[in-house]
């Protein structure tokens, strides 16, 4: 392991009128992080220096290159992907900023596919101005699923030291939530979540809480039937498939009574049901993880921050945590793959010699990941 290269973290600059460059630069005002990884920012040195000057940051130095194949191992690198002039309008929603965000994302994804970088960390985008013929997705998660999933389905998980919340539905109108939920879909989400908790977060036997959709979980059908007709059957089927999940729980009481602390993860039915309590508990420190895909991608849990862009007051904690979590997840995956790459399924001995038949598939779940 000591001879392996340091992990290369691809970082997209996000919306150029927001706080993306600020939180990125603040993460690298100290060189301590260079002991853990090689940062590779996808963006523009001109835009970088514009924000640096506006914020009065003097300590962040970068190595600029046009090709990520020529980065320096002990430096903060910036790959020039924006070759046209970009007008910076701090705090403004503009199509120019959206185009610059997509250009950086597209370049980073291409290098991730080629193995030039090892993981992806994305600064916040504006889902309105990035939308175009090239980017017709509700957000990063859906774009990465289409670009890198190879048939695998993505799952959005919001993580912190105290809570992990996954979303059954993500960026859809509230009016369409109920019709978007099915037993099959929930079972699939639970399978991906369970696998991610094991593979990405090193949780041996995850316990997952499942929230209801309606107030009071439908009050036995009085306020809705989705719990009885969809969610409860999904929980039952998941349990039959050796996934430890429980519920459904009414969201208000579940979070209000701190029940979330008893579980390794929580599956929420829709965006605000999960993210409102998550951000109340872990705002400024949470991380958005894209699970279920063959690649590792994380992001800070906040948006573009137009209202504070250029003021120097944006917190870099979430971005820093996103970088550290990407490193941890990649290491956990490598450790898992190393342990189980050539599993010995069965080993038989001669009969009648008091030997034991060893079936490793039955004890696999009992092993500790370390």
XYZ file of C-alpha atoms in Angstrom:
370
model
C 0.000 0.000 0.000
C 2.868 2.383 0.739
C 3.995 2.256 -2.893
C 0.607 3.342 -4.234
C 0.180 6.860 -5.491
C -1.736 9.329 -3.345
C -5.453 9.566 -4.012
C -6.243 12.134 -6.685
C -9.288 14.214 -5.807
C -11.034 15.801 -8.791
C -12.867 18.958 -7.658
C -15.258 20.847 -9.940
C -15.599 24.587 -9.371
C -19.422 24.644 -9.536
C -21.296 27.884 -10.186
C -18.690 30.592 -10.771
C -20.914 33.303 -9.246
C -21.376 31.424 -5.976
C -19.206 30.329 -3.056
C -17.590 27.358 -4.798
C -14.156 28.878 -5.274
C -14.235 30.365 -1.794
C -14.844 27.082 0.021
C -12.349 25.273 -2.220
C -9.612 27.818 -1.563
C -10.252 27.843 2.183
C -9.723 24.060 2.246
C -6.224 24.533 0.885
C -4.942 27.564 2.799
C -2.869 24.975 4.673
C -0.815 22.316 2.903
C -1.614 19.643 5.502
C -4.220 18.065 3.250
C -1.525 17.389 0.631
C -0.251 14.581 2.867
C -3.514 12.723 2.182
C -4.323 13.454 -1.428
C -3.552 15.316 -4.621
C -6.212 18.000 -5.245
C -7.103 18.559 -8.911
C -9.476 21.503 -9.430
C -11.338 21.703 -12.734
C -11.938 25.336 -13.607
C -10.100 28.472 -14.659
C -7.029 30.167 -13.218
C -8.476 33.557 -14.178
C -11.692 32.871 -12.274
C -9.690 31.376 -9.397
C -7.550 34.523 -9.133
C -10.632 36.774 -9.411
C -12.179 35.114 -6.365
C -8.857 34.984 -4.564
C -8.419 38.734 -4.954
C -12.050 39.491 -4.062
C -11.733 37.430 -0.876
C -8.280 38.671 0.066
C -6.883 35.144 0.294
C -3.097 35.111 -0.099
C -1.964 31.643 0.980
C -3.485 29.302 -1.624
C -0.964 28.612 -4.405
C -1.814 26.441 -7.400
C -0.079 24.562 -10.157
C -1.888 25.285 -13.420
C -2.018 22.788 -16.279
C -4.182 22.090 -19.311
C -4.000 18.334 -18.820
C -4.620 16.397 -15.608
C -2.000 13.920 -16.772
C 0.660 16.497 -15.884
C -0.323 17.389 -12.346
C 2.172 17.734 -9.501
C 1.870 15.274 -6.628
C 2.659 17.738 -3.824
C 0.648 20.724 -4.975
C -2.872 22.014 -5.408
C -3.470 21.604 -9.124
C -5.882 23.432 -11.392
C -6.777 22.035 -14.807
C -7.690 24.810 -17.251
C -10.993 23.788 -18.833
C -12.531 27.239 -19.361
C -10.888 28.793 -22.393
C -13.408 31.553 -23.136
C -13.788 34.759 -21.177
C -16.281 34.309 -18.334
C -17.954 37.326 -16.794
C -18.116 36.983 -13.022
C -21.220 38.492 -11.415
C -21.047 37.511 -7.767
C -24.392 36.408 -6.401
C -26.125 36.447 -9.792
C -27.871 33.632 -11.613
C -26.458 33.581 -15.149
C -26.298 31.152 -18.043
C -22.587 31.917 -18.418
C -21.958 30.609 -14.910
C -24.077 27.550 -15.649
C -22.118 26.780 -18.809
C -18.809 27.126 -16.939
C -20.079 24.749 -14.246
C -21.048 22.128 -16.807
C -17.752 22.451 -18.695
C -15.812 21.699 -15.509
C -18.093 18.792 -14.602
C -17.866 17.252 -18.061
C -14.052 17.450 -18.056
C -13.771 15.923 -14.577
C -16.126 13.066 -15.464
C -14.073 12.321 -18.581
C -10.883 12.110 -16.500
C -12.649 9.986 -13.876
C -13.617 7.518 -16.593
C -10.016 7.341 -17.754
C -8.681 6.836 -14.246
C -6.677 10.067 -14.255
C -8.438 11.050 -11.017
C -9.695 8.615 -8.402
C -12.753 10.329 -6.904
C -14.964 13.313 -7.658
C -15.962 16.174 -5.339
C -18.396 18.680 -6.820
C -18.902 22.274 -5.720
C -22.535 23.472 -5.799
C -24.310 24.198 -9.073
C -27.473 26.141 -9.859
C -29.912 23.612 -11.316
C -31.634 26.350 -13.299
C -28.736 27.958 -15.143
C -26.820 24.724 -15.818
C -29.835 23.255 -17.579
C -29.280 22.963 -21.345
C -29.455 20.493 -24.219
C -26.248 18.946 -22.851
C -27.402 18.897 -19.222
C -31.071 18.004 -19.026
C -30.915 16.474 -15.558
C -32.409 17.581 -12.224
C -28.973 17.557 -10.592
C -25.528 15.988 -10.230
C -26.871 12.632 -9.019
C -28.965 11.957 -12.102
C -26.247 13.188 -14.480
C -23.634 10.924 -12.892
C -25.987 7.946 -12.981
C -26.462 8.451 -16.730
C -22.775 9.172 -17.411
C -21.034 6.685 -15.132
C -23.620 4.237 -13.839
C -23.284 1.610 -16.568
C -26.791 0.446 -15.673
C -26.399 0.879 -11.910
C -28.840 3.128 -10.078
C -27.675 6.034 -7.938
C -28.868 6.896 -4.447
C -28.454 10.265 -2.753
C -27.265 9.956 0.848
C -26.735 12.964 3.115
C -24.119 12.123 5.737
C -22.572 13.528 8.870
C -20.963 12.110 11.995
C -24.367 11.640 13.639
C -26.851 10.825 10.873
C -27.164 9.401 7.344
C -30.324 10.089 5.345
C -31.028 8.538 1.939
C -33.803 9.730 -0.371
C -36.282 7.456 -2.122
C -37.203 10.323 -4.459
C -35.023 13.347 -5.080
C -35.629 16.354 -7.308
C -39.272 15.983 -8.273
C -42.348 18.153 -7.577
C -44.215 17.364 -4.374
C -47.356 16.644 -6.416
C -45.576 13.708 -8.080
C -44.050 12.068 -5.009
C -46.825 9.584 -4.171
C -47.128 8.305 -7.727
C -43.352 7.904 -7.955
C -43.141 5.484 -5.039
C -43.624 1.745 -5.542
C -42.756 -1.344 -3.546
C -40.184 -2.404 -6.142
C -38.530 1.015 -6.128
C -38.273 1.107 -2.336
C -36.814 -2.389 -2.179
C -34.188 -1.331 -4.710
C -33.360 1.828 -2.736
C -33.043 -0.212 0.459
C -30.749 -2.684 -1.298
C -28.480 0.111 -2.565
C -28.518 1.850 0.826
C -27.684 -1.342 2.694
C -24.852 -2.114 0.297
C -23.450 1.412 0.579
C -23.508 1.325 4.373
C -21.434 -1.856 4.225
C -19.189 -1.080 1.248
C -18.722 2.674 1.615
C -19.132 3.258 5.359
C -17.791 0.043 6.849
C -20.987 -0.792 8.763
C -21.090 -4.549 9.205
C -24.821 -5.128 9.754
C -26.656 -1.882 8.987
C -29.928 -1.010 10.679
C -32.115 1.161 8.443
C -35.183 3.141 9.519
C -37.850 3.739 6.859
C -40.072 6.803 7.104
C -43.718 6.908 6.140
C -45.108 9.187 3.458
C -48.251 10.589 5.057
C -48.785 12.399 8.369
C -48.891 9.879 11.228
C -48.011 7.174 8.691
C -51.505 7.433 7.254
C -53.377 6.777 10.531
C -54.398 3.278 9.431
C -55.572 4.513 6.039
C -57.420 7.601 7.207
C -54.727 9.941 5.824
C -53.422 7.768 3.010
C -52.818 4.140 2.070
C -49.219 4.255 0.825
C -47.854 2.917 4.110
C -50.005 -0.201 4.116
C -50.021 -0.833 0.367
C -46.432 0.090 -0.572
C -44.037 0.904 2.263
C -44.820 -1.922 4.694
C -44.674 -4.608 1.951
C -41.346 -3.149 0.789
C -39.940 -3.371 4.323
C -41.141 -6.961 4.602
C -39.550 -7.984 1.291
C -36.286 -6.248 2.177
C -36.185 -8.094 5.500
C -36.745 -11.360 3.661
C -33.645 -10.444 1.619
C -31.545 -10.094 4.788
C -31.746 -6.285 4.948
C -32.373 -5.077 8.502
C -34.918 -2.310 8.037
C -37.687 -1.109 10.324
C -40.746 1.112 10.196
C -42.480 2.919 8.759
C -41.992 5.780 11.199
C -43.803 9.108 11.212
C -41.099 11.628 10.335
C -41.984 14.313 12.893
C -41.914 12.061 15.930
C -38.968 10.064 14.606
C -36.657 13.059 14.439
C -38.239 14.928 17.339
C -37.548 12.049 19.725
C -34.004 11.457 18.399
C -34.876 7.941 17.250
C -32.512 8.424 14.314
C -29.613 7.861 16.729
C -30.608 4.194 17.006
C -30.035 3.508 13.311
C -27.150 3.476 10.856
C -29.272 5.103 8.175
C -32.700 6.576 7.464
C -34.612 6.226 4.195
C -36.837 9.271 3.628
C -39.592 9.262 1.034
C -38.866 12.688 -0.441
C -36.342 15.515 -0.526
C -37.545 17.918 2.172
C -38.726 15.159 4.493
C -35.131 13.979 4.797
C -33.082 17.099 4.180
C -34.931 19.500 6.490
C -34.096 17.537 9.655
C -30.668 16.605 8.290
C -29.650 20.205 7.729
C -31.118 21.221 11.063
C -28.888 18.649 12.729
C -25.760 18.905 10.547
C -25.833 22.144 8.545
C -22.370 23.360 7.462
C -20.828 19.970 8.161
C -22.907 17.504 6.141
C -21.860 15.763 2.935
C -23.868 14.632 -0.070
C -22.736 11.155 -1.202
C -23.769 9.535 -4.465
C -24.070 5.835 -3.624
C -24.736 2.864 -5.857
C -22.352 3.771 -8.678
C -18.920 2.298 -9.483
C -17.339 5.705 -8.815
C -16.996 7.774 -5.631
C -18.608 11.218 -5.643
C -19.247 13.579 -2.764
C -20.332 17.196 -2.437
C -20.924 19.765 0.293
C -24.518 19.775 1.511
C -25.158 23.460 0.759
C -26.062 25.398 -2.367
C -24.393 28.131 -4.382
C -24.726 30.700 -1.568
C -25.459 33.636 -3.865
C -26.486 35.759 -0.890
C -23.012 35.581 0.681
C -20.822 35.127 -2.424
C -17.650 37.221 -2.335
C -18.059 38.231 1.304
C -15.535 35.795 2.721
C -17.966 34.348 5.266
C -18.846 31.010 3.632
C -17.897 28.010 5.779
C -15.577 25.477 4.184
C -16.398 22.720 6.719
C -18.806 20.873 4.434
C -16.409 20.998 1.470
C -13.523 19.797 3.625
C -15.665 16.988 4.996
C -16.668 16.060 1.440
C -12.995 15.713 0.494
C -12.184 13.622 3.578
C -15.280 11.450 3.104
C -14.393 10.772 -0.538
C -10.969 9.557 0.633
C -12.525 7.383 3.350
C -15.073 5.826 1.000
C -12.451 4.979 -1.615
C -10.258 3.378 1.053
C -13.203 1.409 2.437
C -14.069 0.147 -1.037
C -10.484 -0.883 -1.712
C -10.314 -2.666 1.633
C -13.575 -4.486 0.939
C -12.461 -5.512 -2.562
C -9.140 -6.730 -1.216
C -10.880 -8.865 1.401
C -13.450 -10.396 -0.930
C -11.863 -10.370 -4.381
C -11.248 -14.159 -4.328
C -13.676 -15.570 -1.755
C -13.185 -19.252 -0.994
C -16.764 -20.475 -1.027
C -16.376 -24.025 0.264
C -13.578 -26.290 1.376
C -14.322 -29.985 1.825
C -12.232 -32.656 3.528
C -12.368 -36.425 3.276
C -15.402 -37.946 4.916
C -15.042 -40.103 7.978
C -11.947 -38.361 9.337
C -13.630 -36.048 11.847
C -12.907 -33.038 9.665
C -15.080 -29.919 9.597
C -16.822 -28.666 6.484
C -16.053 -24.958 6.260
C -18.562 -22.775 4.383
C -17.140 -19.252 4.207
C -20.279 -17.812 2.668
C -22.063 -18.422 5.963
C -19.485 -16.644 8.087
C -18.769 -13.777 5.703
C -21.253 -11.538 7.485
C -19.521 -12.171 10.788
C -16.170 -10.815 9.653
C -15.050 -7.408 10.817
C -14.050 -4.917 8.176
C -11.412 -3.316 10.367
